[in-house]
Coordinates of C-alpha atoms in Angstrom, one line a residue:
X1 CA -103.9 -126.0 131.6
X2 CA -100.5 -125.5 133.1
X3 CA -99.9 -123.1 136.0
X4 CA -97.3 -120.3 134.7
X5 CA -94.2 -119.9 136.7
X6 CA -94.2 -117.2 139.6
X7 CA -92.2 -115.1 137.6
X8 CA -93.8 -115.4 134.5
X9 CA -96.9 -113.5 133.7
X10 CA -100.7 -115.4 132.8
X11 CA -101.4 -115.9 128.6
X12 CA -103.4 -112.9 129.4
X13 CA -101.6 -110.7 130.5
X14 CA -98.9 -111.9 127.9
X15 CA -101.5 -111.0 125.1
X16 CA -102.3 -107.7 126.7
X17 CA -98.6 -106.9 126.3
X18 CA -98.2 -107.9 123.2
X19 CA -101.0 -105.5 122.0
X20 CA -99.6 -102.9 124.1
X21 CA -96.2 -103.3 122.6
X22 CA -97.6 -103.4 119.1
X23 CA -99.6 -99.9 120.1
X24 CA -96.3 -97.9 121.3
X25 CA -94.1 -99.2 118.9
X26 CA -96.8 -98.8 116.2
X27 CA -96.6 -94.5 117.4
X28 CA -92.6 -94.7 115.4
X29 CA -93.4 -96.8 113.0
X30 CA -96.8 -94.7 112.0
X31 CA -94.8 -91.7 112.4
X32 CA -92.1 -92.6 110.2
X33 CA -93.8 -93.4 107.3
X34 CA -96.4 -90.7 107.1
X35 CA -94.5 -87.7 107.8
X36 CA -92.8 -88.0 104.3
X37 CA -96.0 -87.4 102.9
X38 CA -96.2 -84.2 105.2
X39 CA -93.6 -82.5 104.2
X40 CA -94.6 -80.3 101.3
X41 CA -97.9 -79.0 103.8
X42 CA -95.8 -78.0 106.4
X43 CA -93.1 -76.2 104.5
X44 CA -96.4 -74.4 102.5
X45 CA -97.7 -73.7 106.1
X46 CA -94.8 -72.5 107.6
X47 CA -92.9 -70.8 104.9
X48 CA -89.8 -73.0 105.7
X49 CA -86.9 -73.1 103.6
X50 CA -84.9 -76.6 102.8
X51 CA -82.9 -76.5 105.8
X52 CA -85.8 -76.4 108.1
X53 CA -87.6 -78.8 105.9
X54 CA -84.6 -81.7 106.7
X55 CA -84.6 -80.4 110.3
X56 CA -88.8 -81.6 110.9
X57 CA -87.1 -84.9 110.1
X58 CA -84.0 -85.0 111.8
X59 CA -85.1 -83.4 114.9
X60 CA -86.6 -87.0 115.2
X61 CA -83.7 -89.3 114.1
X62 CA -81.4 -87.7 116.4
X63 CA -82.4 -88.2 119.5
X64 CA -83.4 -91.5 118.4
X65 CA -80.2 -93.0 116.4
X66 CA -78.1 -91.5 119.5
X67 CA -80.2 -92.7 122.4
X68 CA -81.6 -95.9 121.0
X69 CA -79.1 -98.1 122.7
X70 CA -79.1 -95.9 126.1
X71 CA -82.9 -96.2 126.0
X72 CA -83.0 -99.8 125.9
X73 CA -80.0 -99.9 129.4
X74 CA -82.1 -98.1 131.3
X75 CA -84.8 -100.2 131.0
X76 CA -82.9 -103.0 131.8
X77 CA -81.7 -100.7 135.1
X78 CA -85.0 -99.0 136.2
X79 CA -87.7 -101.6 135.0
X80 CA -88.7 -101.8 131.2
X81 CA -92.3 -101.3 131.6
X82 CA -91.6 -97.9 133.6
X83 CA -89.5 -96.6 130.6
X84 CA -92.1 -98.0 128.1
X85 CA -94.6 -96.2 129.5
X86 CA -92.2 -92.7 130.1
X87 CA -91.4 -93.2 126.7
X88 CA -95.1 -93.4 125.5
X89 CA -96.1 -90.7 127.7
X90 CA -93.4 -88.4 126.0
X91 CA -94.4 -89.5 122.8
X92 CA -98.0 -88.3 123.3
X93 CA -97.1 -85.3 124.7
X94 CA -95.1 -84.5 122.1
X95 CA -97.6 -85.1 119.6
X96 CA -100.2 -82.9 120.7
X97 CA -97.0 -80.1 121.3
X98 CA -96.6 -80.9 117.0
X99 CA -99.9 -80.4 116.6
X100 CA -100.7 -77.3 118.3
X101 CA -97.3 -75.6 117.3
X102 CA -97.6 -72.1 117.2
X103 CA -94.3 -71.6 115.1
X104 CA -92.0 -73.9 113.3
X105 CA -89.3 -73.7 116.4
X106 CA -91.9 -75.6 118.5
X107 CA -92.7 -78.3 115.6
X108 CA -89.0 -78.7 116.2
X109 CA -88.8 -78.9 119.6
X110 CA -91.8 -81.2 119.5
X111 CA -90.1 -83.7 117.0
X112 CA -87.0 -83.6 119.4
X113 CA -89.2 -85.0 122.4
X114 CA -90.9 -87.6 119.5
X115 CA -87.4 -88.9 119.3
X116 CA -86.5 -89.5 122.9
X117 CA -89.6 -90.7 123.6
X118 CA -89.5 -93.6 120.7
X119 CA -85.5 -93.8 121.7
X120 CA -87.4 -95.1 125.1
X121 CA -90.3 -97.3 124.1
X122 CA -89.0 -99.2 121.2
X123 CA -86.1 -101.2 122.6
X124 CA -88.0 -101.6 126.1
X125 CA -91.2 -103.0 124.1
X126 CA -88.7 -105.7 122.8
X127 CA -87.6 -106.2 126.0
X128 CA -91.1 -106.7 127.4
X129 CA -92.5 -109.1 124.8
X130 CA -89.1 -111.1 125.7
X131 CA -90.1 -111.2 128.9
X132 CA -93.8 -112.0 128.6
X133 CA -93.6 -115.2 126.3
X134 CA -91.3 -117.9 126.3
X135 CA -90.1 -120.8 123.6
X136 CA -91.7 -120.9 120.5
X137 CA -94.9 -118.4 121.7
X138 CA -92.1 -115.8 121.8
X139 CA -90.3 -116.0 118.1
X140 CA -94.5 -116.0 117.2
X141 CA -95.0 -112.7 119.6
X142 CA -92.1 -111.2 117.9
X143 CA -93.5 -111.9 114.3
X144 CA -97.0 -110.8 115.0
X145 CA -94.7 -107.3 116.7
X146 CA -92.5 -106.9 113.5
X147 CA -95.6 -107.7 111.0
X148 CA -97.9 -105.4 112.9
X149 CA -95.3 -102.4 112.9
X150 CA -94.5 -103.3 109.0
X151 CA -98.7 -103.1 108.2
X152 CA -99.0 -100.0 110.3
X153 CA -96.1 -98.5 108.3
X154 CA -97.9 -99.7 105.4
X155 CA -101.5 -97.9 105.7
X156 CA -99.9 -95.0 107.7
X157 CA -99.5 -92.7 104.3
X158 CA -102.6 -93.7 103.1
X159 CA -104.8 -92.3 106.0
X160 CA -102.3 -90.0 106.8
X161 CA -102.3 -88.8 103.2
X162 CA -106.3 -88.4 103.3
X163 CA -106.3 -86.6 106.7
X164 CA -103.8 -83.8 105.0
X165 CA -105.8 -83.4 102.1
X166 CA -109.0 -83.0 103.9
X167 CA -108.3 -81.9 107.5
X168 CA -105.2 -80.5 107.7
X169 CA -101.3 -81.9 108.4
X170 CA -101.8 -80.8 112.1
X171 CA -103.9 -83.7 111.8
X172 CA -101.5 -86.7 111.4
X173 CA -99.8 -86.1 114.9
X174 CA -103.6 -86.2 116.8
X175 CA -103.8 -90.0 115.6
X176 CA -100.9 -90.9 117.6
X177 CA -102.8 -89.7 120.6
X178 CA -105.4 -92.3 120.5
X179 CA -103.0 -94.9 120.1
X180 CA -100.7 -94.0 122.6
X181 CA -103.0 -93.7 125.4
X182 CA -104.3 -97.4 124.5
X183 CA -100.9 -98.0 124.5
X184 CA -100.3 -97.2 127.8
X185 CA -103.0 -98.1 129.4
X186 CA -102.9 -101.8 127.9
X187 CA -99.1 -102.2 129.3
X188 CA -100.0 -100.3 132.7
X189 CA -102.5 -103.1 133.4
X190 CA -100.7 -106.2 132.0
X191 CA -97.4 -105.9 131.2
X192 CA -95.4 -107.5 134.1
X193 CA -92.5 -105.3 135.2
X194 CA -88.9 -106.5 134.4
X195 CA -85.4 -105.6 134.7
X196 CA -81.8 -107.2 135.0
X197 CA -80.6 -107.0 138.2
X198 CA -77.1 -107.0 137.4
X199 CA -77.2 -103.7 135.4
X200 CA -74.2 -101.8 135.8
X201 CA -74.0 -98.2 135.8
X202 CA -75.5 -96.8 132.4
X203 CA -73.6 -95.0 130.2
X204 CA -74.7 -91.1 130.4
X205 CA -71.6 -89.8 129.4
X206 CA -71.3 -92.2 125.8
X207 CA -75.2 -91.1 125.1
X208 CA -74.3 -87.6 126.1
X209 CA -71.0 -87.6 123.7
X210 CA -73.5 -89.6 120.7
X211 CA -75.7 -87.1 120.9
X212 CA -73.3 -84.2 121.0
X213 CA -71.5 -85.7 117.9
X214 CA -74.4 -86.5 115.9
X215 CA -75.8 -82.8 116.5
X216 CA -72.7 -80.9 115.3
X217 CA -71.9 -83.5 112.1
X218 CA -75.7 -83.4 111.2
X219 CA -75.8 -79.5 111.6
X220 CA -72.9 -78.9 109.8
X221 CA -73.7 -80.9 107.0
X222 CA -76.9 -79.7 106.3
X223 CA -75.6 -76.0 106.4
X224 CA -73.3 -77.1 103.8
X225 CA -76.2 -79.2 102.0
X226 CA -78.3 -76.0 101.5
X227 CA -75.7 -74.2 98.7
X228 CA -73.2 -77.0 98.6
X229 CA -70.8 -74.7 100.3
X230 CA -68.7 -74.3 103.4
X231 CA -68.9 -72.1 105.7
X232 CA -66.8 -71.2 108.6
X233 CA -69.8 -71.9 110.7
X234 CA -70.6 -74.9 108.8
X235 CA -66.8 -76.4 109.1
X236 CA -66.8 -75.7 113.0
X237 CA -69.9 -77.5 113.3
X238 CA -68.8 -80.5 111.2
X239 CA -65.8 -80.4 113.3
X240 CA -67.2 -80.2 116.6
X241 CA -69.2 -83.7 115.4
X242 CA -66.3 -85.3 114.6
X243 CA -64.3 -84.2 117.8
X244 CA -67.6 -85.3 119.5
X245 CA -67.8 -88.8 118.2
X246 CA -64.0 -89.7 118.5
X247 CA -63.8 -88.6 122.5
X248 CA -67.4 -91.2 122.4
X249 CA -65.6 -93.9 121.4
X250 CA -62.2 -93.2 123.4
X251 CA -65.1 -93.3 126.4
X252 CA -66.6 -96.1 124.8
X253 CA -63.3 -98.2 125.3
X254 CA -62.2 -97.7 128.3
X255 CA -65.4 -98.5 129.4
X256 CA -65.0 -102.2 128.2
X257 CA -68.1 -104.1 128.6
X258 CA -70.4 -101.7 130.4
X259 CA -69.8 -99.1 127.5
X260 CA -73.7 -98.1 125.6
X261 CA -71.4 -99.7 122.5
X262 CA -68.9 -102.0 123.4
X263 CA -65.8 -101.7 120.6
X264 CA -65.2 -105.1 121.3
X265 CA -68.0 -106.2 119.0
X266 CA -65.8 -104.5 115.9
X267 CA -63.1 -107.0 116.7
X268 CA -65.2 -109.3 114.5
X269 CA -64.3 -108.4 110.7
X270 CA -68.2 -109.4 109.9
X271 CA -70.0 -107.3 112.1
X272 CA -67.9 -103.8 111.3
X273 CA -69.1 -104.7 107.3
X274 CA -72.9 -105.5 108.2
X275 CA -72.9 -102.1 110.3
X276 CA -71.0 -100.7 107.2
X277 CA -73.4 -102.2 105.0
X278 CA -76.1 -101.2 107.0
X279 CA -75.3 -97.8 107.4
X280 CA -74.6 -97.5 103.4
X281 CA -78.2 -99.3 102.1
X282 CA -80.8 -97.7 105.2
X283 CA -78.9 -94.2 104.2
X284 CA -79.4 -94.4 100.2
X285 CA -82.6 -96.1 100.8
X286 CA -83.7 -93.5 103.1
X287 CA -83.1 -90.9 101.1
X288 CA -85.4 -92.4 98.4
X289 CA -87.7 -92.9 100.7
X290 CA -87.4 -89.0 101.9
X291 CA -87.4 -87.6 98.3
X292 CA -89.7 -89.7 96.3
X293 CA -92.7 -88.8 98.1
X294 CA -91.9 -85.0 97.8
X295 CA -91.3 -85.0 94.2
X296 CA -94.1 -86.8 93.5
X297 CA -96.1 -84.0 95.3
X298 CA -94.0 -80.9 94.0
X299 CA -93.0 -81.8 90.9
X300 CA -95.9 -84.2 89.7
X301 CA -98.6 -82.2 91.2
X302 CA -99.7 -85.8 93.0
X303 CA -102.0 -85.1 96.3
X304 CA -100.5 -86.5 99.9
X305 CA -102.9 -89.2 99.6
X306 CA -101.6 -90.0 95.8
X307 CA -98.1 -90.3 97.3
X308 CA -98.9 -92.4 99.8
X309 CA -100.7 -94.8 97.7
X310 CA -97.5 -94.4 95.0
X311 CA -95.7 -95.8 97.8
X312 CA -97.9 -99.1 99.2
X313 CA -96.6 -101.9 96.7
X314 CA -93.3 -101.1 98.8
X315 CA -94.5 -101.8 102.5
X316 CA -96.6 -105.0 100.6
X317 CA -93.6 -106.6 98.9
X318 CA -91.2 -105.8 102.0
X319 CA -93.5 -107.5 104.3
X320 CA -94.5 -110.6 102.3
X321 CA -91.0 -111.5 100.6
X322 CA -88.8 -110.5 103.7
X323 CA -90.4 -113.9 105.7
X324 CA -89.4 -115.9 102.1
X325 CA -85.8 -114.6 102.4
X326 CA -85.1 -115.1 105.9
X327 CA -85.6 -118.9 105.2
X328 CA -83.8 -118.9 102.0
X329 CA -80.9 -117.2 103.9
X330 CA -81.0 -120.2 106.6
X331 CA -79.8 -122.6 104.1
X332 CA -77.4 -120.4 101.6
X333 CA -75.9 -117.9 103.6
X334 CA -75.8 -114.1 104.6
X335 CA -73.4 -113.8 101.8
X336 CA -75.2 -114.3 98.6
X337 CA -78.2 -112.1 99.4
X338 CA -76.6 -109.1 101.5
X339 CA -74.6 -108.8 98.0
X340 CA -77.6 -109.3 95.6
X341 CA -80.0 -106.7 97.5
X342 CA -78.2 -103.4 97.2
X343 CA -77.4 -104.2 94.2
X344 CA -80.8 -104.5 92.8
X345 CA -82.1 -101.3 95.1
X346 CA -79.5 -99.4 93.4
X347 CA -81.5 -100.5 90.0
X348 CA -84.6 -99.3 91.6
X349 CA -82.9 -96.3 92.1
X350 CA -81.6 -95.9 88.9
X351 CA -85.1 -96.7 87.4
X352 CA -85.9 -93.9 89.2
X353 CA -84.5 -91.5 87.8
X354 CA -86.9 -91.9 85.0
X355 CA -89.0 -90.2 86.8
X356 CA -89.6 -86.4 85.0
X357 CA -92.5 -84.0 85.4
X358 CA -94.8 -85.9 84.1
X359 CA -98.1 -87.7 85.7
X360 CA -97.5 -91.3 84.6
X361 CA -97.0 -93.5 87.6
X362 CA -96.9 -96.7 85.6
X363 CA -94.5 -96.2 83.9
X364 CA -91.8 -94.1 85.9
X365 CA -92.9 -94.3 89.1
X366 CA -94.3 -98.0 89.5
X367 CA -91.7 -100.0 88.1
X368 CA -88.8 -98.1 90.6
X369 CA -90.9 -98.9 93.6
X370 CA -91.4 -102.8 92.7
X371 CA -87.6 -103.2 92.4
X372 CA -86.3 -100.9 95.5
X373 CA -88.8 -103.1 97.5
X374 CA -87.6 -106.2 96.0
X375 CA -84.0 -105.4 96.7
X376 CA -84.8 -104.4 100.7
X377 CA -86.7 -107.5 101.0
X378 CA -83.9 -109.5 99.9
X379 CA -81.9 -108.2 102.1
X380 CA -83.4 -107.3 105.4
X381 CA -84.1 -110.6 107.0
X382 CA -80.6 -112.2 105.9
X383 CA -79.1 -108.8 107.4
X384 CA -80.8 -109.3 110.8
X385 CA -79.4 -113.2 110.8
X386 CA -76.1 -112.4 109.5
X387 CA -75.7 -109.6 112.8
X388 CA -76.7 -112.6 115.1
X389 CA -74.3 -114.7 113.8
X390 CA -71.2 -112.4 113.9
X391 CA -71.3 -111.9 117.9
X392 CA -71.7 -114.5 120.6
X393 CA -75.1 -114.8 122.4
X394 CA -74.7 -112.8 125.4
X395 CA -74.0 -109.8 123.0
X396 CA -76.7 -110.5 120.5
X397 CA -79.3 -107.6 122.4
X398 CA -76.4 -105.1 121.7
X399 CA -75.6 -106.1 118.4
X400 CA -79.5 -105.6 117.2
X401 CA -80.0 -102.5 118.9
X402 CA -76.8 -101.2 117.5
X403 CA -77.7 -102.3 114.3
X404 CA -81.1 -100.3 114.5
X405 CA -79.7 -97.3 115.6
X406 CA -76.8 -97.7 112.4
X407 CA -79.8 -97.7 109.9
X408 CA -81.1 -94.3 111.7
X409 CA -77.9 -92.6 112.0
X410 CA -77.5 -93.4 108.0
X411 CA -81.2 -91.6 107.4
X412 CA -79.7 -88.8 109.7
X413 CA -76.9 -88.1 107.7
X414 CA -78.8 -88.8 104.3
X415 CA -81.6 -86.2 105.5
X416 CA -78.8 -83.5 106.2
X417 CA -77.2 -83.9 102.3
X418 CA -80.5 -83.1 100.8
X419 CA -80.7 -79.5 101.2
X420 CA -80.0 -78.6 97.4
X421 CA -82.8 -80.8 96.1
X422 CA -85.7 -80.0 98.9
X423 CA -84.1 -75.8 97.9
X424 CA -85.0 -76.7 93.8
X425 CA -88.2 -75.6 92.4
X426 CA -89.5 -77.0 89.1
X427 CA -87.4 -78.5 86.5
X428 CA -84.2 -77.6 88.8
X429 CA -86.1 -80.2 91.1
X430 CA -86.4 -83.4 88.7
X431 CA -82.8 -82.1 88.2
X432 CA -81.8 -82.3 91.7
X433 CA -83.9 -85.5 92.7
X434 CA -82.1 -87.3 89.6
X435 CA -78.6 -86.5 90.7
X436 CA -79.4 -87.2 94.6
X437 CA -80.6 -90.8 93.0
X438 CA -76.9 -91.2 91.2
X439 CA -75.4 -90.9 94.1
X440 CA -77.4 -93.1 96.8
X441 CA -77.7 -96.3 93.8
X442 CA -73.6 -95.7 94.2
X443 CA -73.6 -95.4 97.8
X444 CA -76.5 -98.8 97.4
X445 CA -73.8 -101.0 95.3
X446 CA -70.6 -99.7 97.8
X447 CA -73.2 -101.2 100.7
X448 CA -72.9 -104.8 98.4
X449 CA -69.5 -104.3 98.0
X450 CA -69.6 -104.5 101.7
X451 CA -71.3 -107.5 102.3
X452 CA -69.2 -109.6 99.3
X453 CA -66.2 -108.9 101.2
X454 CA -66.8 -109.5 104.3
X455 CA -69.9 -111.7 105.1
X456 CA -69.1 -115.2 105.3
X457 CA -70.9 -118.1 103.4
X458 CA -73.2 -120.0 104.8
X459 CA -70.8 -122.2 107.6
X460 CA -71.2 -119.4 110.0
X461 CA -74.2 -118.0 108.5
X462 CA -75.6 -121.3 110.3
X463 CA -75.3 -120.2 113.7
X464 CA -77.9 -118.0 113.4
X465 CA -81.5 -118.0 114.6
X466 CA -83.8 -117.1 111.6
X467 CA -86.7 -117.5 113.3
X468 CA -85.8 -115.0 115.6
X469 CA -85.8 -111.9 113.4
X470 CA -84.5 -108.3 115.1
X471 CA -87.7 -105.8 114.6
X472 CA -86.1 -102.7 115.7
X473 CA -83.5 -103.1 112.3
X474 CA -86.3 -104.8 110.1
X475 CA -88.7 -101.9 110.8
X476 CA -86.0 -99.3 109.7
X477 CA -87.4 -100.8 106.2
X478 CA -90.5 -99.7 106.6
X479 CA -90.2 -96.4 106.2
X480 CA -88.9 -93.4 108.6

């Protein structure tokens, strides 16, 4: 057997980071895809209206679409496995504050410190695994990572789903405890530290401005979303975002190559349409993903763990037919698919609007869940090959990152344009939930649109890696 490098840690200990890595990233994943479920408990529990409803989801996104990128610089700064195990920490912590939350201002606040703390461990678990393997025992580490955050997405509603019905929704946030603490003491024993010594200084001030931005726009718009109308206090805050996120990106260039986004990467004319693209399909698609569940509970009188089995053929189909695509993509192109698969999630979405207040999920609910997952599977794994291939290598860790954290900001601002249908009640609800569906299979076929014109075929498409897929964008598929 051959003697690993000095620098390079033992097949032990690269298998115990590997399960560590799948544990922490496994705490967003999980959480993502379970809370949807939740929703209609904690609203009952707390008396919320629809604007706090979106806030219990985008107290999370936030912190995460705006920090993603700075979480994943300061690892490569202070050490990765030091901010993967912060970032765990906080993500426990934060759980049991959910949990025990007194009032719905401390779910809040707990959901806030969720965010930051998966804004920490995702990217630097990456970064670790990177590190751990080498050759082709690293593209297989980061299949068994993606897979294993895909499954856990997967089975999350289920048991999440039975724990509300029979324990309580308090319940969902004590599993991540478990996990997280195996988590981190798994990557406290093996993981290897590792950092790049030629960091420069991190950007505070861009994360601070991202943040800032992302606050006011989101706020704003889900004042507005409430009673679709404006409001002084609504059109300051949407303006305040706005000013935010222009003096980030006037930050962001003068930076140059040390900014948290460089602007240089935008230069390419296929990179800004997959981050259009991406932006478009992750928002319509999260929105689905947000509402379907809900209505199905409200509306249809389904139980959480009835919802969260409505919604397994999706994680199944995602996870088994991305793998197929990704290698079709290798030989035809970015092009082709990145076109095809909005389009045909905007016909899942349109078949979805068949669904009425009624209890028969074979033939309403069903049939819209096969084709949505159909059309993410076709194009998620072409989308994380086509974002390779637009930017040279030494950016290609920027480029997936900022890809990731594009998918959550278009969840973010999805979540905040939902108030009117999580408000409805009843009929007015199927009412609500069929319009919102309208509008994101539009906002679905504007994200092809996207792709058509500006992808290229499959000369460039070539340059890719597809065996080296980009979990932290394929995961946003798996749910939120």
């Amino acid at each position: 057997m051959p003697t690993p490098a000095p620098d390079q840690p033992s097949l032990g200990q690269a298998r115990g980071t590997l399960l560590a890595c799948i544990l922490a990233s496994s705490l967003s994943f999980v959480e993502g895809s379970v809370l949807n479920v939740a929703l209609p408990a904690i609203r009952e529990s707390f008396g919320a209206g629809a604007s706090e409803v979106q806030w219990v989801v985008n107290a999370y996104l936030l912190p995460l679409s705006a920090l993603l990128l700075l979480g994943g610089a300061l690892g490569d700064q202070f050490g990765r496995k030091r901010l993967l195990l912060a970032g765990t920490s906080l993500f426990v912590a934060a759980s049991l504050l959910c949990a025990l939350a007194p009032g719905f201002a401390w779910l809040v606040a707990g959901r806030v410190l969720q965010g930051l703390g998966a804004a920490l461990l995702l990217p630097n678990s990456l970064a670790l695994l990177n590190h751990a393997f080498e050759g082709e025992r690293r593209g297989r580490a980061i299949g068994i990572w993606a897979a294993s955050g895909a499954a856990a997405a997967a089975v999350a509603p289920l048991i999440g789903g039975w724990l509300i019905d029979h324990v309580g929704w308090p319940s969902i946030f004590y599993i991540n405890l478990p996990i997280g603490l195996g988590a981190i003491l798994l990557a406290w024993r093996f993981a290897a530290e590792s950092r790049n010594e030629g960091a420069g200084r991190t950007d505070y001030g861009g994360a601070l401005l991202a943040t800032f931005g992302l606050f006011g726009l989101t706020w704003g718009l889900t004042l507005w979303s409430s009673n679709l109308r404006f409001t002084s206090l609504s059109i300051g805050a949407i303006a305040g975002g706005i000013a935010g996120l222009l003096a980030f990106l006037w930050v962001e260039r003068r930076r140059g190559e040390q900014a948290m986004m460089p602007l240089d990467l935008f230069g390419d004319r296929a990179f800004v349409g997959l981050s259009a693209l991406t932006f478009l399909l992750y928002g319509a698609f999260g929105a689905a993903m947000l509402l379907l569940p809900y209505v199905l509970i409200e509306a249809k009188s389904f139980s959480p763990l009835d919802a969260g089995l409505a919604m397994l053929p999706l994680a199944i189909l995602i996870a088994v037919a991305s793998p197929i695509m990704g290698r079709l993509a290798s030989r035809i192109g970015g092009r082709l698919p990145l076109s095809i698969g909005p389009m045909v999630v905007a016909a899942g979405l349109l078949l979805a609007t068949r669904v009425g207040s009624g209890p028969d999920y074979w033939t309403e609910v069903f049939p819209a869940v096969v084709v949505m997952a159909l059309g993410m599977a076709v194009a998620v794994a072409p989308l994380t090959t086509s974002v390779l291939a637009s930017v040279d290598e030494r950016h290609s860790g920027t480029a997936s990152g900022l890809n990731s954290a594009v998918a959550r900001t278009g969840g973010l601002i999805a979540t905040a344009l939902l108030g009117a249908v999580l408000a409805a009640k009843g009929s007015a609800l199927i009412g609500s939930f069929h319009s919102a569906l309208w509008a994101a299979a539009a906002v679905s076929v504007l994200a092809g649109l996207a792709a058509w014109f500006t992808v290229p075929g499959i000369k460039k498409a070539a340059r890719a890696e597809p065996e080296r897929p980009s979990p932290l964008s394929c995961s946003a598929s798996a749910g939120r």
